[in-house]
Short mmCIF file of C-alpha atoms and ligand atoms in Angstrom, two decimals:
data_model
loop_
_atom_site.label_atom_id
_atom_site.label_comp_id
_atom_site.label_asym_id
_atom_site.label_seq_id
_atom_site.Cartn_x
_atom_site.Cartn_y
_atom_site.Cartn_z
CA PRO X 612 22.90 30.81 16.17
CA SER X 613 22.53 30.04 12.41
CA PRO X 614 22.82 33.17 10.16
CA PRO X 615 19.68 34.22 8.35
CA ASN X 616 18.92 32.53 5.06
CA ASP X 617 19.83 35.55 2.95
CA ALA X 618 23.11 36.17 4.72
CA ILE X 619 26.20 36.42 2.50
CA ARG X 620 29.00 34.01 3.36
CA LEU X 621 32.47 34.73 2.06
CA SER X 622 35.53 32.50 1.94
CA LEU X 623 38.66 34.53 2.39
CA ARG X 624 42.22 33.52 1.35
CA MET X 625 45.52 35.42 1.49
CA ILE X 626 47.91 34.64 -1.36
CA PRO X 627 51.53 35.96 -1.31
CA TYR X 628 51.98 38.49 -4.11
CA GLY X 629 55.58 39.45 -4.88
CA SER X 630 57.96 39.70 -2.00
CA GLU X 631 56.15 42.21 0.26
CA GLN X 632 52.55 42.11 -0.80
CA SER X 633 49.62 39.75 -0.48
CA LEU X 634 46.37 39.42 -2.33
CA LEU X 635 43.13 38.90 -0.42
CA VAL X 636 40.80 36.75 -2.52
CA ALA X 637 37.07 36.75 -1.43
CA ARG X 638 34.74 34.18 -2.86
CA ASP X 639 31.01 34.27 -2.43
CA ILE X 640 30.08 30.83 -1.14
CA SER X 641 26.54 31.73 0.04
CA ASN X 642 24.87 29.45 -2.49
CA VAL X 643 27.12 26.48 -1.66
CA MET X 644 26.26 26.93 2.11
CA ARG X 645 22.53 27.32 1.35
CA LEU X 646 22.61 24.12 -0.75
CA GLU X 647 24.53 22.35 2.03
CA GLN X 648 21.83 23.39 4.55
CA VAL X 649 19.08 22.12 2.22
CA ARG X 650 20.92 18.77 1.94
CA ARG X 651 21.24 18.50 5.71
CA ASP X 652 17.58 19.35 6.35
CA PHE X 653 16.52 16.89 3.65
CA VAL X 654 18.56 14.00 5.10
CA ALA X 655 17.37 14.81 8.62
CA ASN X 656 13.68 14.95 7.55
CA VAL X 657 13.71 11.85 5.45
CA SER X 658 15.49 9.85 8.21
CA HIS X 659 12.98 11.10 10.74
CA GLU X 660 10.04 10.16 8.56
CA LEU X 661 11.39 6.63 7.83
CA ARG X 662 11.75 5.88 11.50
CA THR X 663 8.04 5.15 12.30
CA PRO X 664 7.17 2.93 9.27
CA LEU X 665 10.38 0.99 9.89
CA THR X 666 9.42 0.43 13.58
CA VAL X 667 6.05 -0.94 12.38
CA VAL X 668 7.70 -3.30 9.81
CA HIS X 669 10.13 -4.42 12.49
CA GLY X 670 7.38 -5.08 14.95
CA TYR X 671 5.25 -7.16 12.53
CA LEU X 672 8.27 -9.19 11.43
CA ASP X 673 9.04 -10.01 15.01
CA MET X 674 5.45 -11.28 15.51
CA LEU X 675 5.74 -13.78 12.67
CA GLU X 676 6.66 -17.26 13.92
CA PRO X 677 8.82 -19.23 11.52
CA GLU X 678 7.54 -22.50 13.09
CA GLN X 679 4.11 -21.84 11.61
CA MET X 680 5.55 -21.47 8.07
CA PRO X 681 8.72 -23.50 7.82
CA GLU X 682 9.11 -22.74 4.10
CA TRP X 683 9.38 -19.00 5.02
CA ASP X 684 12.16 -19.52 7.56
CA SER X 685 15.06 -18.27 5.49
CA ILE X 686 12.93 -15.47 3.92
CA LEU X 687 11.84 -14.21 7.36
CA ARG X 688 15.38 -14.31 8.59
CA GLU X 689 16.59 -12.24 5.61
CA LEU X 690 13.69 -9.73 6.03
CA ARG X 691 14.64 -9.27 9.69
CA THR X 692 18.31 -8.79 8.86
CA GLN X 693 17.51 -6.21 6.19
CA SER X 694 14.98 -4.31 8.32
CA ARG X 695 17.54 -4.15 11.14
CA ARG X 696 20.11 -2.87 8.71
CA MET X 697 17.70 -0.15 7.48
CA THR X 698 16.93 0.86 11.05
CA GLN X 699 20.67 1.17 11.76
CA ILE X 700 21.25 3.34 8.69
CA VAL X 701 18.36 5.64 9.68
CA GLU X 702 19.70 5.87 13.27
CA ASP X 703 23.26 6.64 12.05
CA LEU X 704 21.93 9.28 9.60
CA LEU X 705 19.95 10.89 12.48
CA THR X 706 23.10 10.83 14.65
CA LEU X 707 25.10 12.56 11.88
CA SER X 708 22.40 15.18 11.43
CA ARG X 709 22.33 15.83 15.10
CA LEU X 710 26.08 16.19 15.25
CA GLU X 711 26.17 18.53 12.15
CA ALA X 712 23.63 20.79 13.78
CA GLN X 713 25.70 21.13 16.91
CA GLU X 714 28.25 23.86 17.26
CA SER X 715 29.66 22.70 20.57
CA LEU X 716 29.20 19.84 23.04
CA PRO X 717 28.84 19.69 26.85
CA GLU X 718 32.18 19.99 28.54
CA GLU X 719 31.76 17.27 31.18
CA ARG X 720 34.44 15.14 32.76
CA VAL X 721 34.71 11.85 30.82
CA VAL X 722 36.26 9.44 33.28
CA MET X 723 38.55 7.53 30.94
CA HIS X 724 39.32 4.62 33.26
CA SER X 725 35.67 3.45 33.53
CA LEU X 726 34.95 4.28 29.83
CA LEU X 727 37.87 2.17 28.66
CA LEU X 728 36.81 -0.76 30.86
CA THR X 729 33.31 -0.50 29.43
CA LEU X 730 34.66 -0.36 25.86
CA LYS X 731 36.77 -3.47 26.50
CA ARG X 732 33.79 -5.37 27.86
CA GLU X 733 31.73 -4.32 24.86
CA ALA X 734 34.51 -5.37 22.46
CA GLU X 735 34.62 -8.80 24.06
CA GLY X 736 30.88 -9.16 23.78
CA LEU X 737 31.07 -8.28 20.03
CA SER X 738 33.98 -10.51 19.28
CA GLN X 739 32.54 -13.48 21.18
CA GLY X 740 35.95 -14.89 21.96
CA LYS X 741 37.13 -14.77 18.32
CA HIS X 742 39.92 -12.22 18.96
CA CYS X 743 42.53 -11.59 21.62
CA ILE X 744 41.55 -8.12 23.01
CA THR X 745 43.90 -6.09 25.21
CA LEU X 746 43.55 -2.77 26.99
CA ASP X 747 46.49 -0.63 27.91
CA ILE X 748 45.84 2.42 30.09
CA GLY X 749 49.04 4.48 29.99
CA SER X 750 47.50 7.85 30.98
CA GLU X 751 45.71 8.90 34.09
CA HIS X 752 44.06 11.84 32.40
CA ASP X 753 40.40 12.16 31.84
CA LEU X 754 38.83 14.01 28.84
CA LYS X 755 36.75 17.13 28.73
CA GLY X 756 33.79 16.73 26.40
CA SER X 757 30.63 14.61 25.91
CA ALA X 758 30.82 11.17 27.45
CA LYS X 759 27.94 9.92 25.14
CA GLU X 760 29.46 11.07 21.92
CA LEU X 761 32.99 10.03 22.78
CA HIS X 762 31.69 6.59 23.83
CA SER X 763 29.91 6.32 20.46
CA ALA X 764 33.02 7.41 18.45
CA PHE X 765 35.36 4.97 20.27
CA SER X 766 32.84 2.23 20.02
CA ASN X 767 32.65 2.71 16.23
CA LEU X 768 36.43 2.28 15.90
CA ILE X 769 36.34 -0.91 18.02
CA THR X 770 33.37 -2.36 16.18
CA ASN X 771 35.25 -1.82 12.92
CA ALA X 772 38.38 -3.52 14.32
CA VAL X 773 36.25 -6.59 15.27
CA ARG X 774 34.43 -6.51 11.98
CA TYR X 775 37.51 -6.31 9.73
CA THR X 776 39.81 -8.64 11.68
CA PRO X 777 39.54 -12.38 11.00
CA THR X 778 39.14 -14.95 13.81
CA GLY X 779 42.31 -15.33 15.84
CA GLY X 780 43.44 -11.74 15.24
CA ARG X 781 44.54 -9.26 17.89
CA ILE X 782 42.86 -5.97 18.85
CA ALA X 783 44.63 -3.46 21.15
CA ILE X 784 42.89 -0.51 22.85
CA ARG X 785 45.27 2.14 24.21
CA TRP X 786 44.95 5.45 26.03
CA SER X 787 48.23 7.32 26.37
CA ASP X 788 49.79 10.70 26.96
CA GLU X 789 51.57 12.24 24.07
CA GLU X 790 53.63 15.40 23.60
CA HIS X 791 50.63 17.32 22.26
CA GLY X 792 47.95 15.90 24.59
CA GLY X 793 46.14 12.53 24.78
CA ARG X 794 45.83 9.70 22.33
CA PHE X 795 43.09 7.01 22.10
CA ALA X 796 44.10 4.27 19.71
CA VAL X 797 42.64 1.07 18.37
CA SER X 798 44.99 -1.33 16.54
CA ASP X 799 43.99 -4.52 14.79
CA THR X 800 45.71 -7.22 12.85
CA GLY X 801 42.99 -7.26 10.26
CA GLN X 802 42.77 -6.89 6.48
CA GLY X 803 44.17 -3.36 6.36
CA ILE X 804 43.24 -0.50 4.08
CA PRO X 805 44.97 0.23 0.73
CA PRO X 806 46.65 3.70 1.00
CA HIS X 807 44.63 5.42 -1.73
CA HIS X 808 41.38 4.80 0.18
CA ILE X 809 42.52 6.34 3.40
CA PRO X 810 41.98 10.01 2.51
CA ARG X 811 38.26 9.25 1.66
CA ILE X 812 37.43 6.75 4.25
CA THR X 813 35.55 9.13 6.64
CA GLU X 814 33.12 10.23 3.88
CA ARG X 815 29.55 9.12 4.25
CA PHE X 816 28.90 5.68 2.78
CA TYR X 817 32.47 5.35 1.54
CA ARG X 818 33.69 1.77 1.69
CA VAL X 819 36.84 0.03 0.56
CA SER X 820 35.01 -3.07 -0.68
CA THR X 821 31.22 -2.53 -0.97
CA SER X 822 30.17 -6.15 -1.04
CA ARG X 823 32.57 -7.24 1.76
CA SER X 824 31.45 -4.32 3.97
CA ARG X 825 27.75 -5.10 3.32
CA GLU X 826 28.31 -8.64 4.43
CA THR X 827 29.81 -7.45 7.72
CA GLY X 828 26.60 -5.55 8.46
CA GLY X 829 28.10 -2.00 8.65
CA THR X 830 26.24 1.14 7.40
CA GLY X 831 29.23 2.98 5.92
CA LEU X 832 28.54 5.89 8.32
CA GLY X 833 30.59 4.83 11.36
CA LEU X 834 33.82 6.77 10.47
CA SER X 835 31.79 9.88 9.48
CA ILE X 836 30.31 9.90 12.96
CA VAL X 837 33.82 9.40 14.50
CA LYS X 838 35.10 12.44 12.47
CA HIS X 839 32.24 14.66 13.49
CA VAL X 840 32.49 13.74 17.15
CA LEU X 841 36.27 14.42 17.04
CA ASN X 842 35.86 17.77 15.20
CA LEU X 843 33.45 18.86 18.02
CA HIS X 844 36.22 18.06 20.47
CA HIS X 845 38.86 19.84 18.41
CA ALA X 846 40.57 16.49 18.00
CA ARG X 847 41.71 14.70 14.82
CA LEU X 848 41.75 11.22 13.49
CA GLU X 849 45.00 9.69 12.20
CA ILE X 850 45.05 6.35 10.36
CA GLN X 851 47.98 4.06 9.79
CA SER X 852 47.30 0.86 7.81
CA GLU X 853 48.94 -1.81 5.83
CA VAL X 854 47.10 -4.37 3.71
CA GLY X 855 47.25 -7.76 5.16
CA VAL X 856 49.00 -6.51 8.32
CA GLY X 857 46.41 -4.39 10.14
CA SER X 858 45.32 -0.85 11.01
CA THR X 859 45.61 1.67 13.74
CA PHE X 860 43.01 4.40 14.18
CA MET X 861 44.18 7.22 16.49
CA CYS X 862 42.16 9.99 18.02
CA MET X 863 44.48 12.91 18.95
CA PHE X 864 43.25 15.24 21.68
CA ASP X 865 44.77 18.65 22.50
CA ARG X 866 46.14 19.37 25.96
CA GLU X 867 43.23 21.73 26.60
CA HIS X 868 40.90 18.79 26.43
CA LEU X 869 42.71 16.76 29.07
CA LEU X 870 41.73 16.82 32.78
CA ALA X 871 43.96 15.74 35.64
CA PRO X 872 42.51 12.68 37.49
CA GLN X 873 39.70 13.50 39.90
CA SER X 874 41.58 12.33 43.03
CA LEU X 875 44.55 14.66 42.24
CA THR X 876 42.19 17.57 41.64
CA GLU X 877 40.47 16.90 44.98
CA GLU X 878 43.72 16.73 46.83
CA ALA X 879 44.88 20.01 45.35
P1 ADP J 905 31.19 0.42 7.79
O1 ADP J 905 29.89 0.56 8.49
O2 ADP J 905 31.13 -0.08 6.39
O3 ADP J 905 32.27 -0.33 8.62
P2 ADP J 905 32.77 2.80 8.34
O4 ADP J 905 32.47 4.30 8.03
O5 ADP J 905 32.86 2.52 9.81
O6 ADP J 905 31.65 1.97 7.66
O7 ADP J 905 34.09 2.42 7.65
C1 ADP J 905 34.24 2.70 6.26
C2 ADP J 905 35.04 1.64 5.60
O8 ADP J 905 36.42 1.69 6.09
C3 ADP J 905 34.63 0.21 5.84
O9 ADP J 905 33.58 -0.19 4.98
C4 ADP J 905 35.93 -0.55 5.60
O10 ADP J 905 36.00 -0.83 4.20
C5 ADP J 905 36.96 0.38 6.10
N1 ADP J 905 37.44 0.14 7.46
C6 ADP J 905 37.06 0.81 8.58
N2 ADP J 905 37.72 0.28 9.63
C7 ADP J 905 38.54 -0.66 9.18
C8 ADP J 905 39.47 -1.57 9.79
N3 ADP J 905 39.73 -1.49 11.15
N4 ADP J 905 40.18 -2.40 8.99
C9 ADP J 905 39.95 -2.47 7.68
N5 ADP J 905 39.09 -1.62 7.05
C10 ADP J 905 38.39 -0.74 7.76
#
């Protein structure tokens, strides 16, 4: 449960002091935490309030027939694109607010084999034959966590790969066992990311090239969602990228979040 509003939050840090002693530094971060909560509530409330008027705008725009007003054709198309974009931003902000408010997720079995096949099918739908998409299932393990949230995180990575890879490029989806646990990876042969952008790329609305990213229709919130979902699964995101060569986004899961395949568990 959230602590009461007037609770004092301390940040504690041990600093070595001389050869045998340490200093314990306590910093009062109550105000920072309270402000952060105000920000979260504000974003959640505004997004929620915007949802209804946007649905109305969307609905009326869909009712307008361009055939009746040919001179409005391009304007109508632009209005529809922008209202869809706004709706997507609001939905993504609501998703982020929901994830931020959650302290843990359901620990259900996420059957990786079927999830991966679904992801590949969705990727092919998005790409519409413009990329060569491969799937490599090198691990039989399933994951423990929320199927819905993991699907959304993996989907975000795949959508980005399709978005930022030119026609004719390759996209590889991989699920493998690693020393530490499991690894879900999406590689592309797209435009790549300059190294100085990588540390900030999971921040809300952070984009490498604002105009280019707007054209591609993203909201700038996808990787923030990925990071939040992974945090809730005690997993981490690793990014390798080279400009003009491509990128690989890797989700690293601990051994504790892996489950032996169901058939093996049943036999045992
Ligand atoms: P967006 O909705 O703009 O794609 P994201 O949070 O998903 O927002 O990604 C943030 C930014 O990171 C993107 O705007 C883009 O500049 C960069 N990016 C993400 N994925 C890739 C990728 N696979 N290849 C190149 N750039 C990427």
